[in-house]
XYZ file of C-alpha atoms in Angstrom:
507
model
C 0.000 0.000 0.000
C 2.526 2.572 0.959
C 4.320 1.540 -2.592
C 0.709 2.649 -4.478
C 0.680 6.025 -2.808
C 3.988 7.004 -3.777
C 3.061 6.051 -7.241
C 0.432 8.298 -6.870
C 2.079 11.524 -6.149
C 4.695 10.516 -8.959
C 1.902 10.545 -11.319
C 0.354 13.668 -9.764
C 3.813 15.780 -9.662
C 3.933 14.485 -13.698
C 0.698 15.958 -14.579
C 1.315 19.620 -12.436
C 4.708 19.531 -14.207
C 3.182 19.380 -17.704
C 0.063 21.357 -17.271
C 3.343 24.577 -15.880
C 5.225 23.581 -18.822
C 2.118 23.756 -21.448
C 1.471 27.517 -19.830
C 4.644 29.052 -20.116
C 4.500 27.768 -23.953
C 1.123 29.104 -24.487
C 1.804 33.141 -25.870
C -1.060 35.092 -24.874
C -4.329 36.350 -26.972
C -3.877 39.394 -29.073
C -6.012 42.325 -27.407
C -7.942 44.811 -29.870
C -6.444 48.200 -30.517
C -9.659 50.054 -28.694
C -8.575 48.569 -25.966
C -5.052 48.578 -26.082
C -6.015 52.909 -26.981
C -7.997 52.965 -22.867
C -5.421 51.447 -21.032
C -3.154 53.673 -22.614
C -5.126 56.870 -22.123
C -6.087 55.194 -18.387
C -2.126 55.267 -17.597
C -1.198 58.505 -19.343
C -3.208 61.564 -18.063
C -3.379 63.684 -21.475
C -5.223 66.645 -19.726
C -4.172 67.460 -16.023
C -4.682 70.177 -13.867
C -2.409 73.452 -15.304
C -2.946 74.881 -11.921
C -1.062 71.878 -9.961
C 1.918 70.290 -10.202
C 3.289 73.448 -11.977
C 6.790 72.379 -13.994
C 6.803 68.532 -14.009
C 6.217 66.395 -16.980
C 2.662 65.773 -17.088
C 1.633 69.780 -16.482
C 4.061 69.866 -19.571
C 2.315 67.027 -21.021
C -1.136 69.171 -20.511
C 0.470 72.268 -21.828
C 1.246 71.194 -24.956
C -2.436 69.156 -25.056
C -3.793 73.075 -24.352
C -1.529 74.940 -27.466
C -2.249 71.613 -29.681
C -6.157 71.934 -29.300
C -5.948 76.084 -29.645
C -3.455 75.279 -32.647
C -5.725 73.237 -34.445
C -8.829 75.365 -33.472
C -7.456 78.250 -35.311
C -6.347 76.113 -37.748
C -10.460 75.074 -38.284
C -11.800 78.195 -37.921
C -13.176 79.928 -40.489
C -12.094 82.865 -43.029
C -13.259 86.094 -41.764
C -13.596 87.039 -45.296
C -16.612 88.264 -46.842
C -18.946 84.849 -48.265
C -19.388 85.802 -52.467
C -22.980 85.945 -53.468
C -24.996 86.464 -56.663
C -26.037 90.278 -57.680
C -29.488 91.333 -57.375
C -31.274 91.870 -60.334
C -31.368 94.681 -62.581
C -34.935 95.749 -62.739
C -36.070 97.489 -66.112
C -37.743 100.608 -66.561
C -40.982 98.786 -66.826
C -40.747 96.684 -63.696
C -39.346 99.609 -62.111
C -42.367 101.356 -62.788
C -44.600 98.597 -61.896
C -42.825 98.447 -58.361
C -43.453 102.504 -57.730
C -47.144 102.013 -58.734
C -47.538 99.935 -55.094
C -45.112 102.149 -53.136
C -46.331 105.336 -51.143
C -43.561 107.608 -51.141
C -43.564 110.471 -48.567
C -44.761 114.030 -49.197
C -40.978 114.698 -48.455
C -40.178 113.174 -51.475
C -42.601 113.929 -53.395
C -45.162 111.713 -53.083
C -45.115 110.871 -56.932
C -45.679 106.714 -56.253
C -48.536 105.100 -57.306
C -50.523 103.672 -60.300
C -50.744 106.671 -62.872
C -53.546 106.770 -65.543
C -53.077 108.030 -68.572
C -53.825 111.747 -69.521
C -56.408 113.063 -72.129
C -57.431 116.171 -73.817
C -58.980 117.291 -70.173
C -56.323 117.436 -68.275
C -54.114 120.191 -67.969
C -51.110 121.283 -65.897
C -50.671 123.108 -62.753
C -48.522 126.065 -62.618
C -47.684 125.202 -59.243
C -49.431 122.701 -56.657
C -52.341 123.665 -54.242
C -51.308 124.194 -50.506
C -53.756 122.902 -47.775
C -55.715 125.943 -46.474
C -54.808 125.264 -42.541
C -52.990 123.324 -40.670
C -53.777 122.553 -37.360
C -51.487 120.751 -34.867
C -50.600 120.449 -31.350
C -47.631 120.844 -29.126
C -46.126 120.558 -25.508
C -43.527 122.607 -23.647
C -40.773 120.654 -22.477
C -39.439 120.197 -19.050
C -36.512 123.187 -19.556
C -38.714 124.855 -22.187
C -40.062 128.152 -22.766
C -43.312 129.025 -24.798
C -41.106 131.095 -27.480
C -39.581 127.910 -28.036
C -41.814 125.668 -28.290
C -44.043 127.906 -30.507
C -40.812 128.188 -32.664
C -40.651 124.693 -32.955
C -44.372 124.178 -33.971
C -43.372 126.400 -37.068
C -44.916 129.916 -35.960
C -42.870 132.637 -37.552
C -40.264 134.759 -35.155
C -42.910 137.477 -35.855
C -45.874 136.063 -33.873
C -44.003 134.644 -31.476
C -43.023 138.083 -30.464
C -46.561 138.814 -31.096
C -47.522 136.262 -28.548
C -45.142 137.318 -26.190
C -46.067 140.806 -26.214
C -49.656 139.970 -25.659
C -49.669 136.982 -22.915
C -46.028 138.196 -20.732
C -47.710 139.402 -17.892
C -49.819 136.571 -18.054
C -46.786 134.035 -17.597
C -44.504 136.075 -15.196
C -42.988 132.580 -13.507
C -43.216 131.191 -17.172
C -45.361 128.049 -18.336
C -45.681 124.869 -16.485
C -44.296 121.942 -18.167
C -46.208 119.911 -20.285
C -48.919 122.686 -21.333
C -50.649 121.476 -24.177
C -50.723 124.112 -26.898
C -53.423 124.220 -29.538
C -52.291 125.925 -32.746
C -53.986 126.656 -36.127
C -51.018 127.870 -38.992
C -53.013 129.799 -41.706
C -52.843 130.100 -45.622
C -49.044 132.364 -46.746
C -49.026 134.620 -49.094
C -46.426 133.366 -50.934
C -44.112 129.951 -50.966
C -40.972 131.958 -49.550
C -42.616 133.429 -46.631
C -44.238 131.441 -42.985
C -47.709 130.611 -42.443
C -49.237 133.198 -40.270
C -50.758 132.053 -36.718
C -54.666 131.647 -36.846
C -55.220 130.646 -33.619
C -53.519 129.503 -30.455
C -55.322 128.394 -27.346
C -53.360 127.633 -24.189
C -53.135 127.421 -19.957
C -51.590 130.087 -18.774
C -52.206 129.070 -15.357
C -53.918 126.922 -13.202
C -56.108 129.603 -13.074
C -56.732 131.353 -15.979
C -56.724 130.108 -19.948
C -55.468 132.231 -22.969
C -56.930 131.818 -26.618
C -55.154 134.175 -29.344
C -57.093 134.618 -32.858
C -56.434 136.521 -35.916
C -58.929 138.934 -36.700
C -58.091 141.610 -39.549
C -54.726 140.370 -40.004
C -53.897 141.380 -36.325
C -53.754 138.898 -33.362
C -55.685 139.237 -30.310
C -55.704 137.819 -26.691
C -59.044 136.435 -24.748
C -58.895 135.511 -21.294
C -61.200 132.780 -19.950
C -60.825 132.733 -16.354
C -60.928 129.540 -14.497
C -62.303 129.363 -11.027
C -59.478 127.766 -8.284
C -60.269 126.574 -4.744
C -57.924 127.437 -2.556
C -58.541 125.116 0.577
C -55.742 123.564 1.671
C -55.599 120.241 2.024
C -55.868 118.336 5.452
C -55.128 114.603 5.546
C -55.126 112.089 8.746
C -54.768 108.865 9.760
C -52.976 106.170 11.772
C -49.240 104.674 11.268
C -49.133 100.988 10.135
C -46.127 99.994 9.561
C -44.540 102.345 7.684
C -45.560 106.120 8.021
C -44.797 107.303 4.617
C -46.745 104.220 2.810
C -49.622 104.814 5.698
C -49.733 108.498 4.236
C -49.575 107.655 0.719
C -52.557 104.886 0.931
C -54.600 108.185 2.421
C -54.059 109.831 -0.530
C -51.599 112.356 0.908
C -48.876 113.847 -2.389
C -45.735 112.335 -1.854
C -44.287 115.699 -1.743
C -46.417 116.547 1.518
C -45.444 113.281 2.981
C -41.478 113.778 2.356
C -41.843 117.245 3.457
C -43.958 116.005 6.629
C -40.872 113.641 7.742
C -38.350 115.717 7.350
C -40.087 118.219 9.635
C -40.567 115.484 12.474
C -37.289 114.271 11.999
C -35.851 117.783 13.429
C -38.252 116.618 16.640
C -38.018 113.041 17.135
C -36.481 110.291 16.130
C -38.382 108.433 12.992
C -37.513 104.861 14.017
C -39.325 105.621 17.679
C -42.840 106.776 15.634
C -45.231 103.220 16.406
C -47.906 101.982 14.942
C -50.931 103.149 16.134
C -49.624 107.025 16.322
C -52.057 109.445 14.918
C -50.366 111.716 11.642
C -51.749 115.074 11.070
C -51.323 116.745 7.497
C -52.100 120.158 5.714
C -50.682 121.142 2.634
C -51.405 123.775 0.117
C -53.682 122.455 -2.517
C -55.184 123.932 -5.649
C -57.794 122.961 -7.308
C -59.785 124.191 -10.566
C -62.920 123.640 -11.646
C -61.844 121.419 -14.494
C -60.003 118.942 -12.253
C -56.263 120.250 -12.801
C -54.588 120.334 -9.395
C -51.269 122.319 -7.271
C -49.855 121.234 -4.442
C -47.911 123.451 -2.943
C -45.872 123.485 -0.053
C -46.459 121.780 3.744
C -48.256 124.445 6.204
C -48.978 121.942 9.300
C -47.036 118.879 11.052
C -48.606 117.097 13.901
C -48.213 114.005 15.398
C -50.180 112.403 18.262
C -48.062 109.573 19.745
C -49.228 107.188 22.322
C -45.981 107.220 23.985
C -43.749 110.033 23.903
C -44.059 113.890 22.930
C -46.703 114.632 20.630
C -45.687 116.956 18.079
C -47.237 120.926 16.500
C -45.470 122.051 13.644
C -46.710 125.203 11.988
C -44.647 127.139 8.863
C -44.633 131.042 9.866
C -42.708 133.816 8.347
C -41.035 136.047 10.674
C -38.665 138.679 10.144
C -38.806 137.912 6.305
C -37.692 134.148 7.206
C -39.949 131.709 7.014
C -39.482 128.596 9.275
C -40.875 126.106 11.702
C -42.317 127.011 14.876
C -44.373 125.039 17.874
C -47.344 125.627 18.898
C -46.429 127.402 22.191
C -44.749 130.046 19.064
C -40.906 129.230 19.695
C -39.045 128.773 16.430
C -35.877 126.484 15.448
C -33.104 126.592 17.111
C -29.768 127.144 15.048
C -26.168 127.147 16.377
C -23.107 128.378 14.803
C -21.573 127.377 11.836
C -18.410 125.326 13.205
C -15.682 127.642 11.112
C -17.063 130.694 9.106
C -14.424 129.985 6.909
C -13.709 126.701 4.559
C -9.769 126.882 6.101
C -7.837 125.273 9.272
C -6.872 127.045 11.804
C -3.642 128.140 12.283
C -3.457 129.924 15.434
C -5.919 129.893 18.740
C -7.095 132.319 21.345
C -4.083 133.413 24.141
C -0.677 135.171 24.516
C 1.662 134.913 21.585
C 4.565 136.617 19.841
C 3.133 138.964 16.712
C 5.139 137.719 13.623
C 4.865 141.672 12.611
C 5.372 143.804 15.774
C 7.934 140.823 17.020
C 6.926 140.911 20.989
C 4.261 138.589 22.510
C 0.421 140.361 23.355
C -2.702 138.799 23.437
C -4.183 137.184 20.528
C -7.768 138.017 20.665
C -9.242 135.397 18.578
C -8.575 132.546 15.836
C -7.050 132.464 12.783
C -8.315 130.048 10.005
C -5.646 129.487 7.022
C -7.890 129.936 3.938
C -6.939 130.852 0.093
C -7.243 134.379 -0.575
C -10.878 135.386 -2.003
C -12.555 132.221 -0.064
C -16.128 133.672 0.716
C -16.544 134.270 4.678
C -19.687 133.438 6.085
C -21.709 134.796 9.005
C -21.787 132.261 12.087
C -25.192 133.462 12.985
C -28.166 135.850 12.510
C -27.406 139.240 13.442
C -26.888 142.857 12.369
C -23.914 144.424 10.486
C -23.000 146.942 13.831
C -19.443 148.052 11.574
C -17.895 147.408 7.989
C -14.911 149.308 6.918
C -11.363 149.968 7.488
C -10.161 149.327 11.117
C -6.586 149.634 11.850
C -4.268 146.749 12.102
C -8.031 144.552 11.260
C -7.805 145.751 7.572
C -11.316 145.367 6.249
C -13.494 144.791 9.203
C -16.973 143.668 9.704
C -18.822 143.109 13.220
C -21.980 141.829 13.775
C -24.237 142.186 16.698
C -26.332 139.181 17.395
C -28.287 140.196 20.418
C -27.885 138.690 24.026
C -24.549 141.073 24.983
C -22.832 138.225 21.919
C -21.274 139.496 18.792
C -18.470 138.615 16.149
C -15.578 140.059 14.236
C -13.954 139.542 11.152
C -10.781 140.761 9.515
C -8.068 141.077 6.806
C -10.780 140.977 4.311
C -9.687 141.532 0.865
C -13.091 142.574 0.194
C -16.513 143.205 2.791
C -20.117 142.253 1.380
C -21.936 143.606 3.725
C -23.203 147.140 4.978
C -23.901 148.570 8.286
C -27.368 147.952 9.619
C -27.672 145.123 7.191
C -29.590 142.049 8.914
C -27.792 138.914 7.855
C -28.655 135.516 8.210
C -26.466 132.286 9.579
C -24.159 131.190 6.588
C -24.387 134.990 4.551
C -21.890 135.507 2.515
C -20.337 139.196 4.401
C -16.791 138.749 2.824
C -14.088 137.242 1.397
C -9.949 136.178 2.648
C -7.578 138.603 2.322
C -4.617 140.054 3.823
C -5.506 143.498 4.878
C -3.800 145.254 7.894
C -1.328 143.899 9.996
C -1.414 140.060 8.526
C 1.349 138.216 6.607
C -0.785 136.427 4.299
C -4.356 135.515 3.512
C -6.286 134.173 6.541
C -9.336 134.914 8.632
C -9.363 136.698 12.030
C -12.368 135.398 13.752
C -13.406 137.545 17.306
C -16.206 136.492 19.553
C -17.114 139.529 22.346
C -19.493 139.095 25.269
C -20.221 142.505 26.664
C -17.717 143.961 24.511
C -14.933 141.907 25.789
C -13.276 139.126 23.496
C -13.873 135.774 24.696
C -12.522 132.317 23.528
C -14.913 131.557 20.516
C -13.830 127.648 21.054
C -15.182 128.236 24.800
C -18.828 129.918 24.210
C -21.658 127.720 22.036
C -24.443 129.744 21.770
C -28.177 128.959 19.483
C -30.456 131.336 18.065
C -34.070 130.705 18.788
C -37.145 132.771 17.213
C -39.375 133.752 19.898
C -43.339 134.635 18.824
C -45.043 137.581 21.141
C -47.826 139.879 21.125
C -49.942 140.477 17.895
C -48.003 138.274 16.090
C -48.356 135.297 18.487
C -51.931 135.449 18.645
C -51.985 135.441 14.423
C -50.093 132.394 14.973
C -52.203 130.897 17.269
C -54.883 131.285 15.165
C -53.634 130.135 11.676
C -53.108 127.076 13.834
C -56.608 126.884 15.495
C -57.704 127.096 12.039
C -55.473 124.850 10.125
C -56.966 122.515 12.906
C -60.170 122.782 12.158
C -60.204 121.968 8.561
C -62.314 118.982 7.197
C -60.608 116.073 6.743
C -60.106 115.235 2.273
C -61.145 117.181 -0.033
C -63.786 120.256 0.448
C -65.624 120.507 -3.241
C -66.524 124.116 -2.998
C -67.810 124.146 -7.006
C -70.400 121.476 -6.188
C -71.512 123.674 -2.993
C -71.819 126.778 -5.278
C -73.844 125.082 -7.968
C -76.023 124.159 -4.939
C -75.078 120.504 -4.660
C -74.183 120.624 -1.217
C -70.412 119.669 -0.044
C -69.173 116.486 -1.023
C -66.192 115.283 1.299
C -63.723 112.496 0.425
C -62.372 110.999 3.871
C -58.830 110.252 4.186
């Protein structure tokens, strides 16, 4: 037994030791060139990253893969020159014609198209060709127009225009609105080389009155149709949502009233602290004709009821020939002083120091702002001129008085713009840099006195309020008692008159 299992593994170490010997003999299948072409493109990486790797072979390797593929799509692209086509036709006199018989040329161009019959024995020629008797048209002045212009435009003759002019200038003193329609009728000329005379023109002159010129006699003549205007002013209220300028608007309230209205309650309160459920109160100048054209003019009344907080009075009143913003108890808006009456820095403050002219130290009674010579100067406050002129080692001097014991000085001036007793307001132009008197070169010397003696300017801040009194307080309080007891939308004062009875839209 132990003889047949050795002959065993013989026989099995024979057959392992051909089936090796029959492999290694056996060359292997031939592959197809596809596939041969992946595993070759699967090994080689043709198109890397240019942005790694930057200088080794394969970024090379995808370099010249980039120029190759630019190379050969320039080399593909095509001629920019122009693609050769076939000539039109040539079309003959006859088809030429028949083409013109279905055209309409313009009247510019003579307006000779069309399908022409033949003439007889009863036709004859025109000297020259008829001219329409009138033409009537209709034109608009532009935004930055004037009605000379656009009356030139419309083909009226420099003649009537001046005509015109003559005739309606007092009527248009602050010159046509914008977008006035103007109806105008050119007459028959006398002759081919002269303008068609104006027949008529009809136009607004104002919201208030309408203008219609006609020739009578060969002369031109003006009728005035007056237009009846209500003048109530317009109150609108209501309650803040969530936004107090769209809360306005959806009243009905112009959006000029409403961006006026806000910036008038923005010098009072802050916006962002107005919440919902505050009560706005609105009057505005409003015009209105009779055929439905409207004005609105400018804000007369700002209140504001708040549920939390300050409520608010704002009424416009002109005092003193300025017209500004004043509560209801009649105190106006308060303005401080500019912060330099002089675009300049300054170059020297308030104290002892050595004069650069005299050469020993002294008091310097003021500042000194470094500005370039002619550089307007402006008033710091309201006041009166109190002295302009020549004042010693000042130069050109003005000083102006602004009440309370307070006034200001200003010198070296090459030139003063104001006079004495002048009133000037805050930021008035009352002279210009210069280097007058004892000064080495252009520059402002700004004084501030209390009680006639100077005083740091840096050191005093003082506000100028307009106070209401007397007659003039109880106007105000009036306009405002009225203003508050306006009806709320519009008051239709033609519909009362024709005996209609008022008719009130609610805001």
């Amino acid at each position: 037994m132990f003889q047949d299992h050795r002959l065993g593994l013989q026989q099995g170490g024979a057959t392992a030791s051909l089936w090796a010997t029959e492999s290694l003999s056996r060359s292997p299948a031939p592959q197809d060139w596809r596939v041969r072409l992946r595993e070759w493109a699967d090994e080689v990486e043709l198109v890397p990253d240019l942005g790694q790797r930057i200088g080794s072979r394969t970024w090379f390797r995808g370099l010249f893969t980039c120029l190759g593929l630019c190379a050969m799509a320039l080399y593909l692209s095509p001629a920019f020159e122009p693609v050769p086509g076939a000539p039109g036709p040539v079309l003959s006199d006859a088809h030429y014609d028949e083409v013109r018989s279905q055209m309409i040329t313009p009247l510019a161009l003579g307006a000779d198209s069309g399908r022409h019959m033949g003439s007889t024995d009863t036709v004859q020629p025109l000297r020259e060709t008829p001219e329409r008797p009138q033409i009537e048209l209709s034109a608009q002045v532009g935004s930055s127009d004037t009605l000379a212009r656009a009356l030139s435009r419309a083909g009226v003759s420099g003649d009537d225009v001046s005509t015109v002019m003559s005739l309606v200038g007092g009527d248009i003193d602050g010159g046509v609105k914008p977008g006035t329609r103007l109806d105008i009728v050119l007459g028959r000329r006398a002759a081919r080389d002269r303008p068609r005379p104006l027949d008529r023109l009809a136009f607004r002159a104002r919201l208030d009155l309408s203008v219609e010129l006609t020739r009578n006699g060969g002369l031109l003549s003006a009728r005035r149709i007056p237009i009846r205007v209500d003048d109530t002013p317009l109150r609108i209220q209501g309650v803040v949502g969530d936004s107090i300028y769209r809360s306005a608007r959806a009243a009905g309230a112009p959006p000029r009233a409403v961006q006026a209205f806000l910036r008038v309650i923005a010098q009072q309160v802050d916006l962002g602290g107005i919440a919902a459920g505050d009560r706005y109160d609105i009057v505005t100048e409003y015009r209105r004709a009779e055929t439905g054209d409207v004005e609105v003019g400018d804000l007369l009344y700002a209140g504001l009821r708040r549920g939390r907080g300050k409520s608010i009075d704002m009424l416009k009143w002109t005092k003193d020939g300025r017209t500004e913003w004043f509560e209801a108890s009649g105190v106006g808006e308060r303005r401080g002083v500019l912060s330099s009456p002089v675009a300049g820095r300054m170059s020297s403050g308030f104290g002892m120091r050595r004069h650069p002219i005299l050469g020993y130290t002294r008091m310097h009674a003021g500042i000194d702002f470094a500005a370039r010579y002619g550089s307007p100067i402006y008033a710091v406050t309201d006041g009166v001129v109190a002295y302009a002129g020549r004042h010693g080692g000042h130069g050109n001097y003005v000083r102006i008085e602004h009440g309370g014991g307070l006034a200001t000085g200003y010198a070296h001036m090459s030139r003063i713009a104001a006079i004495p007793g002048q009133r000037v307001r805050r930021g008035q132009v009352i002279g210009y840099v210069g280097s007058t008197g004892l000064s080495t070169g252009p520059h402002l010397h700004y004084e501030l006195y209390r009680n006639g003696v100077t005083v740091n300017p840096l050191s005093v801040r003082f506000t100028t309020t307009a106070q209401l009194a007397g007659a003039e307080l109880a106007a105000f309080r009036a306009k405002l008692a009225h203003y508050r007891q306006l009806r709320v939308g519009l008051h239709d004062s033609f519909a009362q008159a024709a005996g209609a009875g008022p008719a009130v839209r609610s805001k």
